mmCIF file of C-alpha atoms in Angstrom:
data_model
loop_
_atom_site.group_PDB
_atom_site.id
_atom_site.type_symbol
_atom_site.label_atom_id
_atom_site.label_comp_id
_atom_site.label_asym_id
_atom_site.label_seq_id
_atom_site.Cartn_x
_atom_site.Cartn_y
_atom_site.Cartn_z
ATOM 1 C CA MET A 1 -53.035 12.938 -1.047
ATOM 2 C CA SER A 2 -53.836 16.633 -1.246
ATOM 3 C CA VAL A 3 -57.383 17.362 -0.093
ATOM 4 C CA ARG A 4 -58.899 20.835 -0.215
ATOM 5 C CA ARG A 5 -62.029 21.717 1.753
ATOM 6 C CA ILE A 6 -64.026 24.774 0.858
ATOM 7 C CA ARG A 7 -66.834 25.892 3.142
ATOM 8 C CA VAL A 8 -69.988 27.237 1.549
ATOM 9 C CA GLY A 9 -71.749 29.333 4.172
ATOM 10 C CA GLY A 10 -75.288 30.540 4.615
ATOM 11 C CA ALA A 11 -78.251 29.178 6.541
ATOM 12 C CA ASP A 12 -77.304 25.595 5.612
ATOM 13 C CA PRO A 13 -73.488 25.515 5.356
ATOM 14 C CA TYR A 14 -71.690 22.582 3.752
ATOM 15 C CA ASP A 15 -68.252 21.532 2.524
ATOM 16 C CA VAL A 16 -66.939 20.998 -0.972
ATOM 17 C CA VAL A 17 -64.164 18.401 -0.799
ATOM 18 C CA ILE A 18 -61.686 18.419 -3.701
ATOM 19 C CA GLY A 19 -58.861 15.978 -4.394
ATOM 20 C CA ALA A 20 -57.801 12.791 -6.151
ATOM 21 C CA GLY A 21 -59.065 9.557 -4.610
ATOM 22 C CA VAL A 22 -61.273 11.184 -1.990
ATOM 23 C CA LEU A 23 -64.275 8.842 -2.204
ATOM 24 C CA GLY A 24 -63.769 7.822 1.415
ATOM 25 C CA GLU A 25 -64.880 11.316 2.450
ATOM 26 C CA LEU A 26 -68.434 10.630 1.241
ATOM 27 C CA PRO A 27 -69.997 9.122 4.395
ATOM 28 C CA GLY A 28 -68.727 12.058 6.430
ATOM 29 C CA LEU A 29 -70.529 14.455 4.111
ATOM 30 C CA LEU A 30 -73.746 12.422 4.214
ATOM 31 C CA GLY A 31 -73.790 12.339 8.007
ATOM 32 C CA GLY A 32 -75.719 10.282 10.520
ATOM 33 C CA GLY A 33 -79.412 9.541 10.890
ATOM 34 C CA VAL A 34 -79.756 8.357 7.283
ATOM 35 C CA ARG A 35 -80.809 4.779 6.591
ATOM 36 C CA THR A 36 -81.776 4.659 2.914
ATOM 37 C CA VAL A 37 -79.765 6.307 0.142
ATOM 38 C CA ALA A 38 -81.110 6.671 -3.383
ATOM 39 C CA LEU A 39 -78.038 6.670 -5.617
ATOM 40 C CA VAL A 40 -79.130 8.643 -8.687
ATOM 41 C CA HIS A 41 -76.511 8.237 -11.391
ATOM 42 C CA ASP A 42 -75.958 8.732 -15.084
ATOM 43 C CA ARG A 43 -76.575 5.283 -16.553
ATOM 44 C CA GLY A 44 -73.347 5.558 -18.535
ATOM 45 C CA LEU A 45 -71.366 5.880 -15.296
ATOM 46 C CA ALA A 46 -72.168 2.557 -13.648
ATOM 47 C CA GLU A 47 -68.446 1.845 -13.173
ATOM 48 C CA ILE A 48 -68.091 5.032 -11.130
ATOM 49 C CA ALA A 49 -71.414 4.615 -9.315
ATOM 50 C CA ARG A 50 -70.556 1.096 -8.108
ATOM 51 C CA PRO A 51 -67.629 2.104 -5.876
ATOM 52 C CA VAL A 52 -69.684 5.045 -4.604
ATOM 53 C CA GLY A 53 -72.401 2.616 -3.585
ATOM 54 C CA ALA A 54 -69.847 0.254 -2.056
ATOM 55 C CA VAL A 55 -68.361 3.001 0.131
ATOM 56 C CA LEU A 56 -71.846 3.909 1.355
ATOM 57 C CA GLU A 57 -72.814 0.298 2.049
ATOM 58 C CA GLU A 58 -69.599 -0.249 4.001
ATOM 59 C CA ALA A 59 -70.587 2.763 6.105
ATOM 60 C CA GLY A 60 -73.912 1.093 6.947
ATOM 61 C CA TYR A 61 -76.332 2.777 4.550
ATOM 62 C CA ARG A 62 -78.922 0.872 2.515
ATOM 63 C CA VAL A 63 -78.192 1.885 -1.056
ATOM 64 C CA HIS A 64 -80.507 1.682 -4.062
ATOM 65 C CA ALA A 65 -79.025 2.583 -7.435
ATOM 66 C CA LEU A 66 -81.370 4.540 -9.730
ATOM 67 C CA PRO A 67 -79.859 5.069 -13.197
ATOM 68 C CA VAL A 68 -81.111 7.997 -15.297
ATOM 69 C CA PRO A 69 -80.519 9.014 -18.935
ATOM 70 C CA GLU A 70 -77.219 10.554 -19.928
ATOM 71 C CA GLY A 71 -76.733 14.306 -20.237
ATOM 72 C CA GLU A 72 -79.541 16.830 -20.593
ATOM 73 C CA ALA A 73 -82.009 14.031 -21.372
ATOM 74 C CA ALA A 74 -82.050 13.416 -17.609
ATOM 75 C CA LYS A 75 -83.478 16.859 -16.888
ATOM 76 C CA GLU A 76 -87.002 16.119 -18.061
ATOM 77 C CA VAL A 77 -90.268 16.052 -16.155
ATOM 78 C CA GLY A 78 -90.850 12.401 -16.998
ATOM 79 C CA VAL A 79 -87.497 11.337 -15.574
ATOM 80 C CA LEU A 80 -88.143 13.336 -12.412
ATOM 81 C CA ALA A 81 -91.581 11.763 -11.989
ATOM 82 C CA GLY A 82 -89.998 8.340 -12.365
ATOM 83 C CA LEU A 83 -87.618 9.119 -9.502
ATOM 84 C CA TRP A 84 -90.506 10.232 -7.304
ATOM 85 C CA SER A 85 -92.214 6.892 -7.923
ATOM 86 C CA GLU A 86 -89.019 5.026 -7.026
ATOM 87 C CA PHE A 87 -88.642 7.042 -3.805
ATOM 88 C CA ALA A 88 -92.201 6.097 -2.865
ATOM 89 C CA ARG A 89 -91.528 2.447 -3.634
ATOM 90 C CA LEU A 90 -88.421 2.546 -1.428
ATOM 91 C CA GLY A 91 -90.401 4.162 1.383
ATOM 92 C CA MET A 92 -87.983 7.067 1.611
ATOM 93 C CA THR A 93 -88.673 9.359 4.528
ATOM 94 C CA ARG A 94 -87.515 12.873 5.298
ATOM 95 C CA SER A 95 -84.533 11.457 7.201
ATOM 96 C CA ASP A 96 -83.264 9.537 4.151
ATOM 97 C CA ALA A 97 -81.025 10.968 1.445
ATOM 98 C CA ILE A 98 -80.156 11.196 -2.226
ATOM 99 C CA VAL A 99 -76.642 10.951 -3.653
ATOM 100 C CA GLY A 100 -76.271 12.250 -7.202
ATOM 101 C CA VAL A 101 -73.385 10.926 -9.315
ATOM 102 C CA GLY A 102 -72.690 12.319 -12.768
ATOM 103 C CA GLY A 103 -72.304 15.498 -14.735
ATOM 104 C CA GLY A 104 -74.101 18.770 -14.179
ATOM 105 C CA ALA A 105 -77.368 17.523 -15.650
ATOM 106 C CA THR A 106 -77.470 14.559 -13.276
ATOM 107 C CA THR A 107 -76.633 16.613 -10.192
ATOM 108 C CA ASP A 108 -79.205 19.246 -11.214
ATOM 109 C CA LEU A 109 -81.841 16.507 -11.459
ATOM 110 C CA ALA A 110 -80.781 14.773 -8.237
ATOM 111 C CA GLY A 111 -80.774 18.094 -6.401
ATOM 112 C CA PHE A 112 -84.259 19.012 -7.589
ATOM 113 C CA ALA A 113 -85.529 15.529 -6.767
ATOM 114 C CA ALA A 114 -84.167 16.041 -3.239
ATOM 115 C CA ALA A 115 -85.694 19.521 -3.004
ATOM 116 C CA SER A 116 -89.123 18.339 -4.083
ATOM 117 C CA TRP A 117 -89.413 14.943 -2.342
ATOM 118 C CA LEU A 118 -91.316 15.431 0.926
ATOM 119 C CA ARG A 119 -90.542 19.170 0.534
ATOM 120 C CA GLY A 120 -86.846 18.562 0.983
ATOM 121 C CA VAL A 121 -84.462 15.742 1.896
ATOM 122 C CA ARG A 122 -80.686 15.644 2.270
ATOM 123 C CA ALA A 123 -78.545 15.407 -0.869
ATOM 124 C CA VAL A 124 -74.831 14.893 -1.462
ATOM 125 C CA LEU A 125 -73.554 15.532 -4.961
ATOM 126 C CA VAL A 126 -70.640 13.702 -6.573
ATOM 127 C CA PRO A 127 -69.932 15.540 -9.840
ATOM 128 C CA THR A 128 -67.872 13.540 -12.322
ATOM 129 C CA THR A 129 -67.240 16.256 -14.905
ATOM 130 C CA LEU A 130 -65.271 19.478 -14.756
ATOM 131 C CA LEU A 131 -68.420 21.499 -15.431
ATOM 132 C CA GLY A 132 -70.251 19.725 -12.632
ATOM 133 C CA MET A 133 -67.436 20.317 -10.148
ATOM 134 C CA VAL A 134 -66.955 24.026 -10.701
ATOM 135 C CA ASP A 135 -70.504 25.028 -11.537
ATOM 136 C CA ALA A 136 -73.583 22.812 -11.393
ATOM 137 C CA ALA A 137 -72.987 20.951 -8.129
ATOM 138 C CA VAL A 138 -71.958 23.971 -6.039
ATOM 139 C CA GLY A 139 -74.396 26.646 -4.928
ATOM 140 C CA GLY A 140 -77.701 24.941 -4.258
ATOM 141 C CA LYS A 141 -79.366 25.656 -7.597
ATOM 142 C CA THR A 142 -81.365 22.702 -8.868
ATOM 143 C CA GLY A 143 -83.598 22.388 -11.882
ATOM 144 C CA ILE A 144 -84.968 20.688 -14.939
ATOM 145 C CA ASN A 145 -85.657 21.820 -18.484
ATOM 146 C CA ILE A 146 -88.886 22.292 -20.388
ATOM 147 C CA PRO A 147 -89.198 22.815 -24.164
ATOM 148 C CA GLU A 148 -89.525 26.572 -23.654
ATOM 149 C CA GLY A 149 -86.180 26.971 -21.890
ATOM 150 C CA LYS A 150 -83.344 25.629 -19.784
ATOM 151 C CA ASN A 151 -83.672 25.420 -15.981
ATOM 152 C CA LEU A 152 -86.969 27.322 -15.942
ATOM 153 C CA VAL A 153 -88.312 24.901 -13.306
ATOM 154 C CA GLY A 154 -86.216 24.472 -10.199
ATOM 155 C CA ALA A 155 -85.518 25.309 -6.576
ATOM 156 C CA PHE A 156 -82.752 26.529 -4.311
ATOM 157 C CA HIS A 157 -81.744 23.511 -2.210
ATOM 158 C CA PRO A 158 -78.200 23.518 -0.794
ATOM 159 C CA PRO A 159 -76.668 20.033 -0.654
ATOM 160 C CA ALA A 160 -75.298 18.490 2.518
ATOM 161 C CA GLY A 161 -71.945 18.270 0.761
ATOM 162 C CA VAL A 162 -70.177 18.070 -2.578
ATOM 163 C CA LEU A 163 -67.395 15.591 -3.361
ATOM 164 C CA CYS A 164 -65.085 16.390 -6.276
ATOM 165 C CA ASP A 165 -62.851 13.391 -6.948
ATOM 166 C CA LEU A 166 -60.468 14.550 -9.663
ATOM 167 C CA THR A 167 -59.718 10.964 -10.735
ATOM 168 C CA THR A 168 -63.115 10.858 -12.468
ATOM 169 C CA LEU A 169 -61.961 13.575 -14.870
ATOM 170 C CA VAL A 170 -59.306 11.402 -16.495
ATOM 171 C CA THR A 171 -61.815 9.454 -18.600
ATOM 172 C CA MET A 172 -63.725 12.524 -19.800
ATOM 173 C CA PRO A 173 -63.824 13.130 -23.568
ATOM 174 C CA ARG A 174 -61.495 16.027 -24.381
ATOM 175 C CA GLU A 175 -64.222 18.271 -25.807
ATOM 176 C CA ASP A 176 -66.378 17.801 -22.721
ATOM 177 C CA TYR A 177 -63.446 18.646 -20.448
ATOM 178 C CA ILE A 178 -62.666 21.783 -22.444
ATOM 179 C CA SER A 179 -66.341 22.741 -22.230
ATOM 180 C CA GLY A 180 -66.100 22.724 -18.438
ATOM 181 C CA LEU A 181 -63.036 24.917 -18.613
ATOM 182 C CA ALA A 182 -65.250 27.778 -19.840
ATOM 183 C CA GLU A 183 -66.822 28.091 -16.380
ATOM 184 C CA ILE A 184 -63.369 28.237 -14.791
ATOM 185 C CA ILE A 185 -62.334 30.989 -17.216
ATOM 186 C CA LYS A 186 -65.581 32.791 -16.389
ATOM 187 C CA ALA A 187 -64.578 32.801 -12.722
ATOM 188 C CA GLY A 188 -61.293 34.364 -13.788
ATOM 189 C CA PHE A 189 -62.969 37.204 -15.631
ATOM 190 C CA ILE A 190 -65.534 38.043 -12.945
ATOM 191 C CA ALA A 191 -63.464 37.589 -9.779
ATOM 192 C CA ASP A 192 -60.048 35.857 -9.853
ATOM 193 C CA PRO A 193 -57.673 36.983 -12.636
ATOM 194 C CA ALA A 194 -55.029 34.519 -11.376
ATOM 195 C CA ILE A 195 -57.105 31.875 -13.151
ATOM 196 C CA LEU A 196 -56.587 33.660 -16.468
ATOM 197 C CA ASP A 197 -52.848 33.859 -15.835
ATOM 198 C CA LEU A 198 -52.659 30.105 -15.179
ATOM 199 C CA VAL A 199 -54.602 29.307 -18.351
ATOM 200 C CA GLU A 200 -52.627 31.724 -20.506
ATOM 201 C CA ASP A 201 -49.284 30.406 -19.209
ATOM 202 C CA ASP A 202 -50.180 26.830 -20.208
ATOM 203 C CA PRO A 203 -53.397 26.587 -22.260
ATOM 204 C CA GLU A 204 -52.685 22.997 -23.316
ATOM 205 C CA GLY A 205 -52.172 21.954 -19.706
ATOM 206 C CA ALA A 206 -55.332 23.778 -18.648
ATOM 207 C CA ALA A 207 -57.267 21.853 -21.288
ATOM 208 C CA SER A 208 -56.206 18.486 -19.833
ATOM 209 C CA PRO A 209 -57.145 16.813 -16.520
ATOM 210 C CA SER A 210 -53.505 15.744 -16.174
ATOM 211 C CA GLY A 211 -52.306 19.349 -16.441
ATOM 212 C CA PRO A 212 -50.104 20.719 -13.654
ATOM 213 C CA HIS A 213 -52.674 23.206 -12.375
ATOM 214 C CA THR A 214 -55.890 21.150 -12.445
ATOM 215 C CA LEU A 215 -56.351 21.083 -8.657
ATOM 216 C CA GLU A 216 -55.621 24.795 -8.323
ATOM 217 C CA LEU A 217 -57.928 25.772 -11.192
ATOM 218 C CA VAL A 218 -60.803 23.724 -9.763
ATOM 219 C CA GLU A 219 -60.163 25.028 -6.256
ATOM 220 C CA ARG A 220 -60.019 28.674 -7.366
ATOM 221 C CA ALA A 221 -63.220 28.394 -9.408
ATOM 222 C CA VAL A 222 -65.065 26.681 -6.550
ATOM 223 C CA ARG A 223 -63.856 29.346 -4.096
ATOM 224 C CA VAL A 224 -65.228 32.093 -6.339
ATOM 225 C CA LYS A 225 -68.607 30.419 -6.463
ATOM 226 C CA ALA A 226 -68.586 29.564 -2.757
ATOM 227 C CA GLU A 227 -67.907 33.167 -1.769
ATOM 228 C CA VAL A 228 -70.662 34.481 -4.014
ATOM 229 C CA VAL A 229 -73.374 32.008 -3.000
ATOM 230 C CA THR A 230 -72.491 32.370 0.672
ATOM 231 C CA ALA A 231 -73.325 36.051 0.356
ATOM 232 C CA ASP A 232 -76.355 35.556 -1.896
ATOM 233 C CA LEU A 233 -77.936 32.095 -2.105
ATOM 234 C CA LYS A 234 -81.126 33.050 -3.937
ATOM 235 C CA GLU A 235 -79.781 35.434 -6.555
ATOM 236 C CA ALA A 236 -81.097 38.587 -4.927
ATOM 237 C CA GLY A 237 -78.197 40.581 -6.334
ATOM 238 C CA LEU A 238 -74.547 39.533 -6.147
ATOM 239 C CA ARG A 239 -75.094 35.957 -7.359
ATOM 240 C CA GLU A 240 -76.145 37.213 -10.767
ATOM 241 C CA ILE A 241 -72.483 37.757 -11.598
ATOM 242 C CA LEU A 242 -72.124 33.977 -11.922
ATOM 243 C CA ASN A 243 -74.385 34.243 -14.969
ATOM 244 C CA TYR A 244 -71.741 36.094 -16.959
ATOM 245 C CA GLY A 245 -72.159 34.940 -20.556
ATOM 246 C CA HIS A 246 -75.216 32.860 -19.740
ATOM 247 C CA THR A 247 -78.000 34.994 -21.226
ATOM 248 C CA LEU A 248 -76.935 34.279 -24.794
ATOM 249 C CA ALA A 249 -75.586 30.858 -23.822
ATOM 250 C CA HIS A 250 -78.957 29.589 -22.604
ATOM 251 C CA ALA A 251 -80.608 30.904 -25.761
ATOM 252 C CA ILE A 252 -78.085 28.959 -27.864
ATOM 253 C CA GLU A 253 -78.694 25.807 -25.849
ATOM 254 C CA THR A 254 -82.448 26.160 -26.294
ATOM 255 C CA ALA A 255 -82.052 26.699 -30.053
ATOM 256 C CA GLU A 256 -79.865 23.588 -30.232
ATOM 257 C CA ASP A 257 -82.356 21.528 -28.185
ATOM 258 C CA TYR A 258 -79.666 21.185 -25.477
ATOM 259 C CA ARG A 259 -77.340 19.225 -27.778
ATOM 260 C CA PHE A 260 -74.796 22.072 -27.702
ATOM 261 C CA ARG A 261 -72.203 21.835 -24.919
ATOM 262 C CA HIS A 262 -72.944 24.267 -22.096
ATOM 263 C CA GLY A 263 -69.386 25.520 -21.781
ATOM 264 C CA HIS A 264 -69.123 26.110 -25.501
ATOM 265 C CA ALA A 265 -72.278 28.217 -25.335
ATOM 266 C CA VAL A 266 -70.948 30.116 -22.298
ATOM 267 C CA ALA A 267 -67.707 30.871 -24.124
ATOM 268 C CA ILE A 268 -69.642 32.453 -26.991
ATOM 269 C CA GLY A 269 -71.899 34.210 -24.497
ATOM 270 C CA MET A 270 -68.942 35.736 -22.655
ATOM 271 C CA VAL A 271 -67.533 37.192 -25.859
ATOM 272 C CA TYR A 272 -70.987 38.560 -26.676
ATOM 273 C CA ALA A 273 -71.286 40.149 -23.226
ATOM 274 C CA ALA A 274 -67.808 41.639 -23.613
ATOM 275 C CA GLU A 275 -68.707 43.096 -27.005
ATOM 276 C CA LEU A 276 -71.934 44.460 -25.541
ATOM 277 C CA ALA A 277 -70.029 46.134 -22.705
ATOM 278 C CA ALA A 278 -67.496 47.574 -25.144
ATOM 279 C CA LEU A 279 -70.222 49.043 -27.356
ATOM 280 C CA ALA A 280 -71.833 50.529 -24.247
ATOM 281 C CA GLY A 281 -68.534 52.225 -23.397
ATOM 282 C CA ARG A 282 -67.919 50.155 -20.280
ATOM 283 C CA LEU A 283 -65.107 47.791 -21.301
ATOM 284 C CA PRO A 284 -61.921 48.560 -23.260
ATOM 285 C CA ALA A 285 -61.215 46.785 -26.530
ATOM 286 C CA ASP A 286 -58.133 45.001 -25.203
ATOM 287 C CA ALA A 287 -60.303 43.260 -22.578
ATOM 288 C CA VAL A 288 -62.575 41.999 -25.355
ATOM 289 C CA ASP A 289 -59.518 40.745 -27.214
ATOM 290 C CA ARG A 290 -58.371 38.913 -24.107
ATOM 291 C CA HIS A 291 -61.684 37.069 -23.970
ATOM 292 C CA ARG A 292 -61.185 35.775 -27.492
ATOM 293 C CA ALA A 293 -57.522 34.952 -26.948
ATOM 294 C CA VAL A 294 -57.833 32.935 -23.740
ATOM 295 C CA LEU A 295 -60.909 31.034 -24.934
ATOM 296 C CA THR A 296 -59.550 30.143 -28.375
ATOM 297 C CA ALA A 297 -56.192 29.122 -26.867
ATOM 298 C CA THR A 298 -57.959 26.280 -25.048
ATOM 299 C CA GLY A 299 -60.101 25.266 -28.023
ATOM 300 C CA LEU A 300 -63.361 26.953 -27.029
ATOM 301 C CA PRO A 301 -65.603 28.590 -29.676
ATOM 302 C CA VAL A 302 -66.159 32.356 -29.785
ATOM 303 C CA SER A 303 -68.711 32.700 -32.613
ATOM 304 C CA TYR A 304 -72.130 31.434 -33.695
ATOM 305 C CA GLY A 305 -74.302 31.520 -36.813
ATOM 306 C CA ALA A 306 -75.340 34.938 -38.108
ATOM 307 C CA GLU A 307 -78.773 33.703 -39.185
ATOM 308 C CA ALA A 308 -79.633 32.567 -35.631
ATOM 309 C CA TRP A 309 -80.051 36.057 -34.142
ATOM 310 C CA PRO A 310 -83.864 36.486 -34.431
ATOM 311 C CA ALA A 311 -84.547 33.166 -32.667
ATOM 312 C CA LEU A 312 -81.888 33.793 -30.028
ATOM 313 C CA ARG A 313 -83.232 37.266 -29.318
ATOM 314 C CA ALA A 314 -86.758 35.898 -28.852
ATOM 315 C CA THR A 315 -85.533 33.227 -26.443
ATOM 316 C CA MET A 316 -83.563 35.719 -24.352
ATOM 317 C CA THR A 317 -86.831 37.500 -23.536
ATOM 318 C CA ILE A 318 -87.785 34.692 -21.130
ATOM 319 C CA ASP A 319 -84.344 34.409 -19.570
ATOM 320 C CA LYS A 320 -84.489 34.012 -15.773
ATOM 321 C CA LYS A 321 -82.508 37.198 -15.251
ATOM 322 C CA SER A 322 -85.078 39.332 -17.068
ATOM 323 C CA ARG A 323 -87.403 41.521 -15.031
ATOM 324 C CA GLY A 324 -90.704 41.925 -16.833
ATOM 325 C CA SER A 325 -89.803 42.821 -20.408
ATOM 326 C CA THR A 326 -86.423 44.286 -19.425
ATOM 327 C CA LEU A 327 -83.369 42.274 -20.403
ATOM 328 C CA ARG A 328 -80.558 42.259 -17.831
ATOM 329 C CA PHE A 329 -76.993 41.332 -18.725
ATOM 330 C CA VAL A 330 -74.011 40.723 -16.517
ATOM 331 C CA VAL A 331 -71.161 42.725 -18.059
ATOM 332 C CA LEU A 332 -67.677 43.776 -17.008
ATOM 333 C CA ASP A 333 -66.548 47.288 -16.200
ATOM 334 C CA GLY A 334 -63.015 45.927 -16.112
ATOM 335 C CA LEU A 335 -61.241 42.722 -15.141
ATOM 336 C CA ALA A 336 -62.897 41.253 -12.013
ATOM 337 C CA LYS A 337 -65.326 44.196 -11.970
ATOM 338 C CA PRO A 338 -68.732 42.732 -12.863
ATOM 339 C CA GLY A 339 -71.773 44.948 -13.254
ATOM 340 C CA ARG A 340 -75.200 44.935 -14.869
ATOM 341 C CA LEU A 341 -76.549 46.332 -18.083
ATOM 342 C CA GLU A 342 -80.333 46.685 -18.001
ATOM 343 C CA GLY A 343 -82.569 47.231 -20.983
ATOM 344 C CA PRO A 344 -79.935 47.879 -23.660
ATOM 345 C CA PRO A 345 -81.407 49.197 -26.927
ATOM 346 C CA GLU A 346 -82.156 46.682 -29.657
ATOM 347 C CA GLU A 347 -79.597 48.150 -32.018
ATOM 348 C CA LEU A 348 -76.882 47.630 -29.396
ATOM 349 C CA LEU A 349 -77.920 44.021 -28.845
ATOM 350 C CA GLU A 350 -77.832 43.308 -32.567
ATOM 351 C CA ALA A 351 -74.571 45.170 -33.130
ATOM 352 C CA ALA A 352 -72.878 43.113 -30.408
ATOM 353 C CA TYR A 353 -74.176 39.911 -31.961
ATOM 354 C CA LYS A 354 -72.745 40.855 -35.327
ATOM 355 C CA LYS A 355 -69.335 40.889 -33.620
ATOM 356 C CA VAL A 356 -69.692 37.201 -32.715
ATOM 357 C CA ALA A 357 -71.587 36.064 -35.816
ATOM 358 C CA ARG A 358 -69.913 33.901 -38.389
#
């Protein structure tokens, strides 16, 4: 069994363990001194949560399974409040822990529940989707949604560990798996072009969990994120590059009431950011073309409705990366050369959108 361990540094360092059939690594990530474990899991993943709970019980922990709604429906204030009540009922103390099992929405919720309960308890995240493994579960960002926007309420709370068992990817719906691939491709554009080469050499294989490069693609994407968040946990500067494509993407998700796949929105957002950089004279046209080519080769979308622009533009105003009324975009000045574009003129914003409108 090939197991990869990636260290995420900072004030509270932790390991991301990646491999197939690595569930036995979980107690080692959780550590000693913990008695009670709240196992927060997507209610549709009971068959995956059960063996997780069994491994923890065998290691001597008292485990209480707490199912939550599937997908983005989990990231609501009411669901979070329900978890707080359950933690109180269980008598969870600051030395107890939370294990989050599910996709990115579930690990976001579990992480924020851990950050907010008693001002912070230990959490280990077990992402079961490609998106969760390469993005949501790594980096210490936690959060929930409100009607006004995605992830506007949250906290930085590094987990005690992250366990990526690649066997959980096999049962993922194809479209959901491809959605997660967008975040891997993003890592290729901002930092590791070898990712793009792997995807371009075998786009069909990249779009399948049984592809020949799945472990390497996941590992490379996690390493990119680990290096960035080690240097900048709280998004003081460098970490913003991980938001490449996300300004428009979050606006699309808000407009779609979070029913639009995150990776699909990021794919569109990356093409928009590339067009914006090209119009600003910072990125050559062939780099924009490469965005479209690599994304479409794997089945990801690269366009969105023309009529949606006014609503999307209004939503982008309250994006987390904005400073006051100034919009800030992560753009590329070349492959693996991320930069920032602050306060672009309205006509440039609209002209770039016309390039992705359908």
